[in-house]
mmCIF file of C-alpha atoms in Angstrom:
data_model
loop_
_atom_site.group_PDB
_atom_site.id
_atom_site.type_symbol
_atom_site.label_atom_id
_atom_site.label_comp_id
_atom_site.label_asym_id
_atom_site.label_seq_id
_atom_site.Cartn_x
_atom_site.Cartn_y
_atom_site.Cartn_z
ATOM 1 C CA PRO A 1 151.273 246.329 -58.163
ATOM 2 C CA HIS A 2 152.142 245.782 -54.422
ATOM 3 C CA LEU A 3 153.370 242.532 -54.387
ATOM 4 C CA PRO A 4 153.501 241.126 -50.695
ATOM 5 C CA GLN A 5 156.636 240.851 -49.222
ATOM 6 C CA GLU A 6 158.878 237.551 -47.893
ATOM 7 C CA VAL A 7 157.735 237.090 -43.733
ATOM 8 C CA PRO A 8 161.952 236.804 -42.906
ATOM 9 C CA PRO A 9 161.898 232.931 -40.410
ATOM 10 C CA SER A 10 161.597 233.814 -37.031
ATOM 11 C CA PRO A 11 164.852 233.949 -34.545
ATOM 12 C CA PRO A 12 165.095 231.399 -32.211
ATOM 13 C CA PRO A 13 164.479 231.525 -29.073
ATOM 14 C CA ARG A 14 166.704 232.586 -25.964
ATOM 15 C CA THR A 15 165.874 231.235 -23.525
ATOM 16 C CA PRO A 16 167.313 226.786 -24.708
ATOM 17 C CA LEU A 17 164.299 224.188 -24.505
ATOM 18 C CA PRO A 18 166.019 222.274 -21.654
ATOM 19 C CA THR A 19 166.998 218.290 -22.068
ATOM 20 C CA PRO A 20 165.874 215.537 -19.800
ATOM 21 C CA SER A 21 167.214 214.915 -16.454
ATOM 22 C CA SER A 22 167.962 211.575 -16.319
ATOM 23 C CA SER A 23 164.708 210.341 -14.658
ATOM 24 C CA ASN A 24 162.920 211.705 -18.010
ATOM 25 C CA GLU A 25 160.861 214.067 -16.440
ATOM 26 C CA LEU A 26 160.793 217.976 -16.935
ATOM 27 C CA SER A 27 159.482 220.709 -14.483
ATOM 28 C CA PRO A 28 156.463 221.816 -14.482
ATOM 29 C CA ALA A 29 157.267 224.930 -15.199
ATOM 30 C CA TRP A 30 158.535 223.547 -19.558
ATOM 31 C CA ASP A 31 155.005 221.818 -19.380
ATOM 32 C CA PRO A 32 152.944 224.424 -20.253
ATOM 33 C CA SER A 33 149.331 222.635 -19.693
ATOM 34 C CA SER A 34 151.560 223.296 -16.012
ATOM 35 C CA ARG A 35 150.038 225.766 -13.670
ATOM 36 C CA THR A 36 151.568 227.599 -10.694
ATOM 37 C CA PRO A 37 150.791 226.344 -7.336
ATOM 38 C CA ARG A 38 149.332 230.147 -6.582
ATOM 39 C CA ALA A 39 146.053 228.629 -9.292
ATOM 40 C CA GLY A 40 146.701 224.396 -7.375
ATOM 41 C CA SER A 41 146.439 221.683 -9.860
ATOM 42 C CA PRO A 42 146.359 218.098 -8.455
ATOM 43 C CA VAL A 43 149.220 217.038 -7.259
ATOM 44 C CA GLN A 44 150.110 214.021 -5.211
ATOM 45 C CA VAL A 45 149.306 213.217 -1.478
ATOM 46 C CA SER A 46 149.959 212.128 1.073
ATOM 47 C CA ALA A 47 148.248 209.475 3.310
ATOM 48 C CA THR A 48 146.291 211.983 5.489
ATOM 49 C CA GLY A 49 145.238 213.488 2.480
ATOM 50 C CA ASP A 50 147.579 216.340 2.495
ATOM 51 C CA SER A 51 150.061 217.376 -0.004
ATOM 52 C CA PRO A 52 153.535 217.733 0.169
ATOM 53 C CA SER A 53 153.359 221.668 0.246
ATOM 54 C CA GLY A 54 150.482 222.545 2.357
ATOM 55 C CA MET A 55 147.551 222.673 -0.042
ATOM 56 C CA PRO A 56 144.926 220.652 0.476
ATOM 57 C CA THR A 57 143.796 217.619 -2.106
ATOM 58 C CA SER A 58 141.138 216.197 -2.753
ATOM 59 C CA ALA A 59 142.423 212.762 -1.313
ATOM 60 C CA GLY A 60 139.780 210.571 0.335
ATOM 61 C CA HIS A 61 136.400 212.638 -0.132
ATOM 62 C CA SER A 62 134.993 211.891 3.357
ATOM 63 C CA ASN A 63 137.838 214.053 5.333
ATOM 64 C CA HIS A 64 138.645 217.080 2.265
ATOM 65 C CA TRP A 65 138.602 220.030 3.542
ATOM 66 C CA LEU A 66 135.140 221.796 2.319
ATOM 67 C CA ARG A 67 134.357 219.514 4.860
ATOM 68 C CA ALA A 68 135.842 220.469 8.307
ATOM 69 C CA GLU A 69 132.516 221.711 10.205
ATOM 70 C CA ALA A 70 134.253 225.418 10.682
ATOM 71 C CA LEU A 71 134.115 226.289 6.889
ATOM 72 C CA ILE A 72 129.874 226.146 7.377
ATOM 73 C CA GLY A 73 128.959 229.162 6.275
ATOM 74 C CA ILE A 74 131.796 230.495 5.365
ATOM 75 C CA ARG A 75 131.994 232.396 2.087
ATOM 76 C CA VAL A 76 135.045 230.353 0.670
ATOM 77 C CA LYS A 77 136.917 231.237 -2.389
ATOM 78 C CA VAL A 78 138.362 228.070 -4.377
ATOM 79 C CA ARG A 79 138.961 227.941 -7.863
ATOM 80 C CA ASP A 80 137.878 224.428 -10.368
ATOM 81 C CA THR A 81 141.729 223.779 -11.925
ATOM 82 C CA ARG A 82 140.316 221.608 -14.771
ATOM 83 C CA ASP A 83 140.616 221.908 -18.143
ATOM 84 C CA GLY A 84 139.308 224.532 -20.064
ATOM 85 C CA SER A 85 138.198 226.053 -16.283
ATOM 86 C CA ASP A 86 139.179 229.750 -16.963
ATOM 87 C CA GLY A 87 140.572 230.464 -12.868
ATOM 88 C CA ARG A 88 137.943 233.052 -12.094
ATOM 89 C CA ILE A 89 136.459 233.198 -8.381
ATOM 90 C CA LEU A 90 134.636 231.292 -7.603
ATOM 91 C CA GLU A 91 132.257 231.451 -4.317
ATOM 92 C CA VAL A 92 131.807 227.782 -3.072
ATOM 93 C CA ILE A 93 127.591 226.986 -1.360
ATOM 94 C CA LYS A 94 127.924 223.932 -0.330
ATOM 95 C CA ILE A 95 129.139 219.648 -0.539
ATOM 96 C CA GLU A 96 126.954 217.098 -1.524
ATOM 97 C CA GLN A 97 128.641 213.181 -1.940
ATOM 98 C CA VAL A 98 132.205 213.865 -4.665
ATOM 99 C CA TYR A 99 130.944 217.223 -6.030
ATOM 100 C CA ALA A 100 130.998 221.558 -4.413
ATOM 101 C CA ARG A 101 128.276 223.731 -5.070
ATOM 102 C CA LEU A 102 129.891 227.171 -6.688
ATOM 103 C CA ARG A 103 128.749 229.880 -7.604
ATOM 104 C CA GLU A 104 129.390 232.642 -9.247
ATOM 105 C CA GLY A 105 128.020 235.617 -9.705
ATOM 106 C CA MET A 106 124.527 234.486 -10.236
ATOM 107 C CA THR A 107 125.129 230.934 -11.990
ATOM 108 C CA PHE A 108 125.264 227.702 -10.209
ATOM 109 C CA LYS A 109 127.939 225.078 -11.333
ATOM 110 C CA ASN A 110 128.711 221.450 -9.637
ATOM 111 C CA VAL A 111 132.529 220.324 -9.652
ATOM 112 C CA PRO A 112 134.197 217.962 -8.755
ATOM 113 C CA LEU A 113 135.877 218.712 -5.847
ATOM 114 C CA GLU A 114 138.496 216.819 -7.180
ATOM 115 C CA TYR A 115 139.598 220.065 -8.998
ATOM 116 C CA VAL A 116 139.170 222.427 -6.329
ATOM 117 C CA VAL A 117 141.726 224.486 -4.679
ATOM 118 C CA PRO A 118 141.319 227.001 -2.461
ATOM 119 C CA VAL A 119 142.338 230.584 -3.366
ATOM 120 C CA LEU A 120 145.947 231.706 -1.263
ATOM 121 C CA PRO A 121 146.241 235.561 -0.284
ATOM 122 C CA ASP A 122 148.436 237.134 -2.016
ATOM 123 C CA ALA A 123 147.861 240.544 -0.695
ATOM 124 C CA VAL A 124 147.130 243.017 2.574
ATOM 125 C CA ARG A 125 143.984 243.301 3.864
ATOM 126 C CA ASP A 126 142.675 239.941 2.072
ATOM 127 C CA SER A 127 140.064 238.018 4.184
ATOM 128 C CA VAL A 128 141.047 235.079 4.393
ATOM 129 C CA THR A 129 140.537 231.610 7.393
ATOM 130 C CA PRO A 130 142.835 228.806 8.388
ATOM 131 C CA PHE A 131 141.634 225.749 6.800
ATOM 132 C CA ARG A 132 143.041 223.823 9.261
ATOM 133 C CA GLY A 133 144.151 224.215 13.235
ATOM 134 C CA GLU A 134 141.707 225.818 15.843
ATOM 135 C CA ASN A 135 141.480 228.489 13.764
ATOM 136 C CA ARG A 136 139.894 226.828 11.262
ATOM 137 C CA GLY A 137 136.369 228.974 10.510
ATOM 138 C CA ARG A 138 137.615 232.100 12.241
ATOM 139 C CA ILE A 139 138.443 235.359 9.980
ATOM 140 C CA PHE A 140 140.526 237.180 9.740
ATOM 141 C CA LYS A 141 142.290 239.871 8.166
ATOM 142 C CA VAL A 142 146.253 239.554 6.311
ATOM 143 C CA LYS A 143 148.311 242.493 8.403
ATOM 144 C CA THR A 144 151.739 241.123 6.665
ATOM 145 C CA TRP A 145 152.141 239.039 3.458
ATOM 146 C CA GLY A 146 154.580 236.780 2.400
ATOM 147 C CA LEU A 147 155.061 233.637 0.500
ATOM 148 C CA ASP A 148 155.775 231.385 2.888
ATOM 149 C CA THR A 149 154.254 233.476 5.486
ATOM 150 C CA CYS A 150 151.136 235.760 6.499
ATOM 151 C CA LYS A 151 150.278 237.581 10.147
ATOM 152 C CA VAL A 152 147.258 237.721 10.412
ATOM 153 C CA ARG A 153 144.485 239.682 13.021
ATOM 154 C CA ARG A 154 140.925 239.348 13.798
ATOM 155 C CA GLU A 155 139.037 241.566 11.984
ATOM 156 C CA GLY A 156 137.260 244.262 15.240
ATOM 157 C CA VAL A 157 139.613 243.096 18.019
ATOM 158 C CA ARG A 158 141.839 244.271 20.348
ATOM 159 C CA LEU A 159 145.124 242.474 21.337
ATOM 160 C CA ARG A 160 146.439 243.007 24.858
ATOM 161 C CA LYS A 161 149.254 244.406 25.621
ATOM 162 C CA SER A 162 150.672 240.518 25.986
ATOM 163 C CA GLU A 163 149.355 238.460 22.746
ATOM 164 C CA VAL A 164 150.123 239.047 19.112
ATOM 165 C CA ASP A 165 148.780 238.841 15.705
ATOM 166 C CA PRO A 166 148.842 235.499 15.209
ATOM 167 C CA SER A 167 151.195 233.988 11.804
ATOM 168 C CA TYR A 168 150.177 230.866 9.390
ATOM 169 C CA PRO A 169 151.540 229.602 6.941
ATOM 170 C CA THR A 170 150.337 230.774 3.279
ATOM 171 C CA ALA A 171 149.340 227.552 1.717
ATOM 172 C CA ASP A 172 147.615 226.751 5.438
ATOM 173 C CA LEU A 173 145.401 229.830 4.309
ATOM 174 C CA VAL A 174 142.492 231.001 1.785
ATOM 175 C CA GLN A 175 140.391 233.400 1.090
ATOM 176 C CA VAL A 176 136.652 234.265 2.186
ATOM 177 C CA PHE A 177 134.158 236.269 0.881
ATOM 178 C CA PRO A 178 133.048 239.641 2.752
ATOM 179 C CA PRO A 179 130.390 237.410 5.281
ATOM 180 C CA HIS A 180 126.375 238.409 4.830
ATOM 181 C CA LYS A 181 124.354 241.035 6.919
#
């Protein structure tokens, strides 16, 4: 007869766990429930409603970044950061009081604004719009991508010789779906 063999104990982890600092706080990188900044978790907010990283937040729902008139009709890509959400990309349909009406395929859901975060550009040729500044709501294509800065160009617009393509902090851009035809 075949007898089950005892499994040897697994070796200890190669990377030691950090020891808490004097402030008793660990880096978010060591928190298993922590998300990367790109996925966008709720962050501390300044009095202006912007986070220290420049990510838009929901502080003061009346001035939430998605309420900007220039973004009405733009098919903005966002993520739902609530616990249990799988981080899928959703489309903003409209803002209703303190909720964003979002769509994924043929499914609709209302998500509290505090859990709605932008999908930042992550590749050349992503369609984007700045969510602050004079070009908010204008659609651009990413020409050169970087963690800190993206150079963008207007689709179908030729620059004059004296003009240059604008650059934006990557954290100030949000991906958009193509417009409906």
